[in-house]
Short mmCIF file of C-alpha atoms in Angstrom, two decimals:
data_model
loop_
_atom_site.label_atom_id
_atom_site.label_comp_id
_atom_site.label_asym_id
_atom_site.label_seq_id
_atom_site.Cartn_x
_atom_site.Cartn_y
_atom_site.Cartn_z
CA UNK A 1 -104.77 -14.37 73.97
CA UNK A 2 -103.46 -12.74 70.79
CA UNK A 3 -104.35 -15.27 68.13
CA UNK A 4 -107.22 -17.49 67.07
CA UNK A 5 -106.29 -21.09 66.40
CA UNK A 6 -109.55 -23.02 66.58
CA UNK A 7 -110.39 -24.40 63.08
CA UNK A 8 -113.93 -24.13 61.74
CA UNK A 9 -115.43 -26.07 58.87
CA UNK A 10 -118.92 -25.67 57.40
CA UNK A 11 -120.38 -28.26 55.04
CA UNK A 12 -123.80 -29.65 54.21
CA UNK A 13 -126.67 -28.06 56.07
CA UNK A 14 -124.39 -25.92 58.29
CA UNK A 15 -122.91 -24.35 55.16
CA UNK A 16 -126.37 -23.27 54.08
CA UNK A 17 -127.95 -22.21 57.36
CA UNK A 18 -124.97 -20.53 59.02
CA UNK A 19 -123.08 -19.02 56.14
CA UNK A 20 -124.81 -18.61 52.80
CA UNK A 21 -128.54 -18.33 53.41
CA UNK A 22 -128.23 -15.22 55.66
CA UNK A 23 -126.24 -13.61 52.86
CA UNK A 24 -128.52 -14.59 49.96
CA UNK A 25 -132.01 -14.19 51.43
CA UNK A 26 -133.98 -11.44 53.10
CA UNK A 27 -132.13 -8.17 53.46
CA UNK A 28 -128.95 -9.67 52.04
CA UNK A 29 -130.66 -10.56 48.77
CA UNK A 30 -132.37 -7.15 48.64
CA UNK A 31 -128.97 -5.43 48.83
CA UNK A 32 -127.92 -7.23 45.63
CA UNK A 33 -130.84 -5.58 43.89
CA UNK A 34 -131.84 -8.48 41.68
CA UNK A 35 -133.44 -11.90 41.87
CA UNK A 36 -131.35 -14.41 43.84
CA UNK A 37 -131.71 -18.17 43.28
CA UNK A 38 -130.00 -20.08 46.06
CA UNK A 39 -129.59 -23.87 45.97
CA UNK A 40 -132.16 -24.31 43.24
CA UNK A 41 -132.05 -27.74 41.53
CA UNK A 42 -129.28 -28.19 38.97
CA UNK A 43 -129.49 -27.32 36.11
CA UNK A 44 -130.72 -24.01 37.52
CA UNK A 45 -133.43 -22.51 35.35
CA UNK A 46 -134.50 -18.90 35.19
CA UNK A 47 -138.24 -18.67 34.53
CA UNK A 48 -140.48 -15.78 33.51
CA UNK A 49 -144.21 -16.31 33.26
CA UNK A 50 -146.46 -14.10 31.18
CA UNK A 51 -150.21 -14.60 31.47
CA UNK A 52 -152.26 -14.96 28.32
CA UNK A 53 -153.90 -11.63 27.43
CA UNK A 54 -156.73 -12.81 25.17
CA UNK A 55 -158.66 -15.33 27.28
CA UNK A 56 -162.26 -14.25 26.65
CA UNK A 57 -164.28 -16.40 24.23
CA UNK A 58 -167.81 -16.44 22.98
CA UNK A 59 -169.84 -18.75 25.19
CA UNK A 60 -170.44 -22.30 23.97
CA UNK A 61 -171.44 -25.32 25.97
CA UNK A 62 -168.64 -27.61 27.09
CA UNK A 63 -164.87 -27.12 27.27
CA UNK A 64 -163.39 -25.06 24.43
CA UNK A 65 -159.88 -24.87 25.74
CA UNK A 66 -157.75 -21.76 25.55
CA UNK A 67 -154.27 -20.38 25.38
CA UNK A 68 -152.04 -21.20 28.35
CA UNK A 69 -149.71 -18.76 29.98
CA UNK A 70 -146.45 -18.11 28.15
CA UNK A 71 -143.44 -19.57 29.90
CA UNK A 72 -139.88 -18.49 29.08
CA UNK A 73 -136.92 -20.45 30.45
CA UNK A 74 -133.15 -20.27 30.31
CA UNK A 75 -130.50 -22.35 32.05
CA UNK A 76 -127.99 -20.40 34.11
CA UNK A 77 -124.47 -21.75 33.69
CA UNK A 78 -122.87 -22.24 37.08
CA UNK A 79 -119.11 -22.10 37.52
CA UNK A 80 -117.29 -23.74 40.44
CA UNK A 81 -115.39 -20.98 42.23
CA UNK A 82 -113.34 -20.52 45.34
CA UNK A 83 -112.38 -17.62 47.56
CA UNK A 84 -109.29 -17.56 49.75
CA UNK A 85 -108.16 -14.92 52.25
CA UNK A 86 -105.17 -14.86 54.56
CA UNK A 87 -104.36 -12.54 57.46
CA UNK A 88 -101.44 -12.29 59.83
CA UNK A 89 -102.45 -13.76 63.19
CA UNK A 90 -102.24 -10.41 64.99
CA UNK A 91 -104.24 -8.52 62.34
CA UNK A 92 -106.90 -11.19 62.27
CA UNK A 93 -107.25 -11.20 66.02
CA UNK A 94 -107.59 -7.40 66.03
CA UNK A 95 -110.33 -7.50 63.41
CA UNK A 96 -112.31 -10.17 65.26
CA UNK A 97 -111.76 -8.51 68.65
CA UNK A 98 -113.04 -5.19 67.32
CA UNK A 99 -116.29 -6.79 66.13
CA UNK A 100 -116.82 -8.56 69.42
CA UNK A 101 -115.91 -5.55 71.56
CA UNK A 102 -118.67 -3.54 69.90
CA UNK A 103 -121.26 -5.85 71.53
CA UNK A 104 -122.47 -4.84 74.97
CA UNK A 105 -123.19 -8.35 76.29
CA UNK A 106 -119.85 -10.06 75.61
CA UNK A 107 -117.31 -11.15 78.21
CA UNK A 108 -114.05 -9.86 76.75
CA UNK A 109 -112.05 -12.02 79.16
CA UNK A 110 -113.44 -15.14 77.52
CA UNK A 111 -113.43 -14.74 73.74
CA UNK A 112 -114.57 -18.16 72.66
CA UNK A 113 -117.53 -20.10 71.42
CA UNK A 114 -120.46 -18.54 69.60
CA UNK A 115 -119.31 -14.91 69.69
CA UNK A 116 -115.96 -15.75 68.20
CA UNK A 117 -117.47 -17.94 65.51
CA UNK A 118 -120.03 -15.30 64.56
CA UNK A 119 -117.36 -12.59 64.27
CA UNK A 120 -115.10 -14.73 62.05
CA UNK A 121 -118.05 -15.75 59.92
CA UNK A 122 -119.16 -12.15 59.50
CA UNK A 123 -115.75 -11.02 58.24
CA UNK A 124 -115.60 -13.68 55.55
CA UNK A 125 -119.30 -13.50 54.64
CA UNK A 126 -119.12 -9.73 53.98
CA UNK A 127 -116.04 -10.17 51.77
CA UNK A 128 -117.73 -12.99 49.85
CA UNK A 129 -120.98 -11.06 49.37
CA UNK A 130 -119.17 -8.06 47.90
CA UNK A 131 -117.08 -10.20 45.57
CA UNK A 132 -120.18 -12.02 44.32
CA UNK A 133 -121.99 -8.72 43.82
CA UNK A 134 -119.10 -7.20 41.88
CA UNK A 135 -118.62 -10.23 39.66
CA UNK A 136 -122.37 -10.31 38.98
CA UNK A 137 -121.95 -6.96 37.18
CA UNK A 138 -118.35 -6.78 35.89
CA UNK A 139 -117.38 -10.45 35.61
CA UNK A 140 -115.88 -11.70 32.35
CA UNK A 141 -114.39 -15.19 32.00
CA UNK A 142 -112.49 -14.28 28.82
CA UNK A 143 -110.44 -11.84 30.86
CA UNK A 144 -108.47 -14.67 32.37
CA UNK A 145 -106.24 -12.49 34.55
CA UNK A 146 -107.77 -13.19 37.96
CA UNK A 147 -109.77 -9.95 37.97
CA UNK A 148 -113.43 -10.93 38.33
CA UNK A 149 -113.10 -13.73 35.75
CA UNK A 150 -114.81 -16.59 37.58
CA UNK A 151 -118.14 -16.22 35.75
CA UNK A 152 -119.60 -13.85 33.15
CA UNK A 153 -121.38 -10.85 34.67
CA UNK A 154 -124.56 -9.30 33.38
CA UNK A 155 -122.90 -6.35 31.65
CA UNK A 156 -120.51 -8.45 29.57
CA UNK A 157 -123.31 -10.85 28.59
CA UNK A 158 -125.60 -8.00 27.52
CA UNK A 159 -122.82 -6.38 25.49
CA UNK A 160 -121.96 -9.61 23.66
CA UNK A 161 -125.60 -10.36 22.89
CA UNK A 162 -126.39 -6.81 21.82
CA UNK A 163 -123.54 -7.04 19.34
CA UNK A 164 -125.71 -9.12 17.03
CA UNK A 165 -126.86 -12.26 18.78
CA UNK A 166 -129.88 -10.65 20.42
CA UNK A 167 -130.92 -7.62 18.35
CA UNK A 168 -133.97 -7.15 20.57
CA UNK A 169 -131.74 -5.50 23.17
CA UNK A 170 -131.98 -1.74 22.62
CA UNK A 171 -128.66 0.06 23.12
CA UNK A 172 -128.11 3.81 23.33
CA UNK A 173 -124.44 4.87 22.86
CA UNK A 174 -123.43 7.71 25.19
CA UNK A 175 -120.93 10.42 24.23
CA UNK A 176 -118.87 12.81 26.36
CA UNK A 177 -121.19 15.74 25.64
CA UNK A 178 -124.16 13.74 26.95
CA UNK A 179 -122.84 14.43 30.45
CA UNK A 180 -122.33 18.20 30.12
CA UNK A 181 -125.89 19.40 30.65
CA UNK A 182 -127.16 20.11 34.18
CA UNK A 183 -130.00 17.66 33.56
CA UNK A 184 -127.77 15.00 31.99
CA UNK A 185 -128.77 12.28 34.43
CA UNK A 186 -132.47 12.84 33.88
CA UNK A 187 -131.95 13.04 30.09
CA UNK A 188 -130.13 9.71 30.01
CA UNK A 189 -132.83 7.96 32.06
CA UNK A 190 -135.50 9.51 29.90
CA UNK A 191 -133.77 8.25 26.75
CA UNK A 192 -133.39 4.74 28.17
CA UNK A 193 -137.09 4.70 29.03
CA UNK A 194 -138.04 6.19 25.65
CA UNK A 195 -136.22 3.51 23.64
CA UNK A 196 -137.53 0.61 25.82
CA UNK A 197 -139.77 -1.94 24.15
CA UNK A 198 -143.52 -1.78 24.66
CA UNK A 199 -143.31 -5.15 26.45
CA UNK A 200 -140.95 -3.65 29.03
CA UNK A 201 -142.99 -0.48 29.50
CA UNK A 202 -146.16 -2.52 29.97
CA UNK A 203 -144.61 -4.18 33.04
CA UNK A 204 -144.24 -0.88 34.93
CA UNK A 205 -147.53 -1.36 36.76
CA UNK A 206 -146.24 -4.61 38.32
CA UNK A 207 -143.67 -2.66 40.30
CA UNK A 208 -140.64 -4.76 39.31
CA UNK A 209 -138.87 -2.39 36.92
CA UNK A 210 -135.56 -0.81 37.98
CA UNK A 211 -132.78 1.34 36.56
CA UNK A 212 -129.35 -0.09 37.38
CA UNK A 213 -126.82 2.71 36.86
CA UNK A 214 -123.21 3.63 37.48
CA UNK A 215 -122.42 6.19 40.16
CA UNK A 216 -121.77 9.05 37.74
CA UNK A 217 -125.23 8.82 36.21
CA UNK A 218 -126.77 8.42 39.64
CA UNK A 219 -125.00 11.57 40.85
CA UNK A 220 -125.96 13.51 37.74
CA UNK A 221 -129.60 12.59 38.25
CA UNK A 222 -129.45 13.57 41.91
CA UNK A 223 -127.91 16.93 40.93
CA UNK A 224 -130.79 17.56 38.55
CA UNK A 225 -133.21 16.97 41.44
CA UNK A 226 -131.22 19.43 43.60
CA UNK A 227 -131.90 22.18 41.09
CA UNK A 228 -135.63 22.04 41.79
CA UNK A 229 -136.98 25.06 43.70
CA UNK A 230 -139.38 23.16 45.95
CA UNK A 231 -138.82 23.18 49.72
CA UNK A 232 -138.62 19.37 49.72
CA UNK A 233 -135.76 19.51 47.23
CA UNK A 234 -133.98 22.11 49.38
CA UNK A 235 -134.23 19.82 52.46
CA UNK A 236 -133.11 16.77 50.45
CA UNK A 237 -130.13 18.71 49.15
CA UNK A 238 -128.94 19.22 52.72
CA UNK A 239 -129.88 15.87 54.24
CA UNK A 240 -129.40 13.62 51.23
CA UNK A 241 -131.79 11.04 49.82
CA UNK A 242 -132.04 7.40 50.81
CA UNK A 243 -133.10 6.40 47.32
CA UNK A 244 -133.98 7.88 43.95
CA UNK A 245 -136.76 7.12 41.49
CA UNK A 246 -137.52 8.15 37.95
CA UNK A 247 -141.20 8.18 37.01
CA UNK A 248 -141.84 5.83 39.92
CA UNK A 249 -139.08 3.38 38.89
CA UNK A 250 -136.25 2.90 41.42
CA UNK A 251 -132.82 4.13 40.33
CA UNK A 252 -130.13 1.93 41.88
CA UNK A 253 -126.49 2.95 42.14
CA UNK A 254 -124.48 -0.21 41.44
CA UNK A 255 -121.32 1.27 43.03
CA UNK A 256 -118.94 -0.57 40.69
CA UNK A 257 -116.90 2.39 39.43
CA UNK A 258 -113.70 1.22 41.12
CA UNK A 259 -114.11 -2.30 39.74
CA UNK A 260 -114.73 -1.00 36.23
CA UNK A 261 -111.50 1.01 36.43
CA UNK A 262 -109.68 -2.07 37.71
CA UNK A 263 -110.78 -4.39 34.89
CA UNK A 264 -110.43 -1.76 32.16
CA UNK A 265 -112.33 -3.66 29.46
CA UNK A 266 -115.95 -2.65 30.09
CA UNK A 267 -117.81 0.66 29.64
CA UNK A 268 -117.19 2.99 32.56
CA UNK A 269 -120.66 4.48 32.46
CA UNK A 270 -123.99 2.78 31.82
CA UNK A 271 -127.66 2.55 32.70
CA UNK A 272 -129.79 -0.57 32.37
CA UNK A 273 -133.57 -0.63 32.59
CA UNK A 274 -135.11 -4.06 33.07
CA UNK A 275 -137.54 -6.06 35.15
CA UNK A 276 -135.92 -7.47 38.32
CA UNK A 277 -137.43 -10.87 37.50
CA UNK A 278 -135.60 -10.87 34.16
CA UNK A 279 -132.12 -11.09 35.70
CA UNK A 280 -130.86 -13.46 38.35
CA UNK A 281 -127.86 -14.52 40.35
CA UNK A 282 -127.62 -18.23 41.13
CA UNK A 283 -125.48 -19.68 43.93
CA UNK A 284 -125.29 -23.38 44.74
CA UNK A 285 -123.66 -25.04 47.72
CA UNK A 286 -125.57 -28.35 47.61
CA UNK A 287 -124.93 -30.06 44.28
CA UNK A 288 -121.20 -29.68 43.64
CA UNK A 289 -118.57 -31.94 45.27
CA UNK A 290 -116.06 -30.30 47.58
CA UNK A 291 -118.29 -27.38 48.52
CA UNK A 292 -117.27 -26.06 51.93
CA UNK A 293 -116.20 -23.12 54.09
CA UNK A 294 -113.04 -23.52 56.11
CA UNK A 295 -111.27 -21.18 58.55
CA UNK A 296 -108.03 -22.31 60.14
CA UNK A 297 -104.70 -21.19 61.60
CA UNK A 298 -101.45 -21.97 59.82
CA UNK A 299 -98.68 -22.08 62.49
CA UNK A 300 -95.83 -22.19 59.95
CA UNK A 301 -96.82 -18.86 58.42
CA UNK A 302 -98.49 -17.55 61.61
CA UNK A 303 -101.47 -16.76 59.44
CA UNK A 304 -105.22 -17.18 59.71
CA UNK A 305 -106.76 -18.43 56.51
CA UNK A 306 -110.26 -18.66 55.13
CA UNK A 307 -111.49 -20.60 52.10
CA UNK A 308 -114.87 -20.98 50.41
CA UNK A 309 -115.73 -23.36 47.57
CA UNK A 310 -119.12 -23.17 45.86
CA UNK A 311 -120.77 -22.57 42.47
CA UNK A 312 -122.16 -19.33 41.08
CA UNK A 313 -123.41 -17.73 37.88
CA UNK A 314 -125.82 -15.09 36.60
CA UNK A 315 -127.84 -14.43 33.46
CA UNK A 316 -130.81 -12.57 31.98
CA UNK A 317 -133.75 -14.19 30.23
CA UNK A 318 -135.65 -11.94 27.81
CA UNK A 319 -133.61 -9.49 25.66
CA UNK A 320 -136.73 -7.49 24.77
CA UNK A 321 -137.00 -6.58 28.46
CA UNK A 322 -133.64 -4.82 28.47
CA UNK A 323 -132.94 -1.22 27.52
CA UNK A 324 -129.39 0.02 28.04
CA UNK A 325 -127.29 3.17 27.55
CA UNK A 326 -123.56 2.90 27.78
CA UNK A 327 -120.39 4.87 27.15
CA UNK A 328 -117.73 2.85 25.37
#
């Protein structure tokens, strides 16, 4: 056996339970770093609730009424997208075989059934997850050149809105000399926090704030922590750190530097402070015709092919809950 020829098609409930839900819930959703809305009713609406702060009244008999909680809503525009990948039959078999061989309880003389299906699904699912993640940050439909142009990512939307449509977004321009100091990473994060709106700062206690930064700022901030003279810092310098925080707020490396270089029309360096509930990725596989996952063998080209058709989009809700620094 040196090729895989059994076709596989996922649609309806199988599409959700076998392919997409494992990728967009639980640990998979956590890896994306933001709120994920999977198969929410169309039109998909991003909601943010803010409880009324002044609810106390002087006592009077009967019902006096009161202010209800503030509700903010915004519809996320979903774009129908597809992903297609093709491999030579021998390369594809090698990839799948390697995944299966790593398992201790598999009969390598009988590569069929569930193990084979799980390995093929894993290969395509990982590629899809990374493409969705990258587009979520660097996507731009106006690009129109096939490079992450299926839906508008968060960075391009924030930049367009900050250019005049949503003046509540606070933007700090970064210059080359802002990166020269040994504490540059810390200084940038401190500036982003300092310029944030009071509404955003007030949400810190709810534990949902996060800095989303490019790798250069993340590295600069980690270097500034290495310069500390404490024993814990010395150990961390040798062993590395699983995660970073600034004033108790997680600092998340978006790892999109290569994609930013590839597209060439977005800032190469930036830091965004916001509430995780304020930004969302929406994926829908239930309400758009033709949604499916297919994997099949093309004998004419001796090629294994994979195709996914679904809908996706992302957006933010409240501009006053965004503080950003970027280098043009």
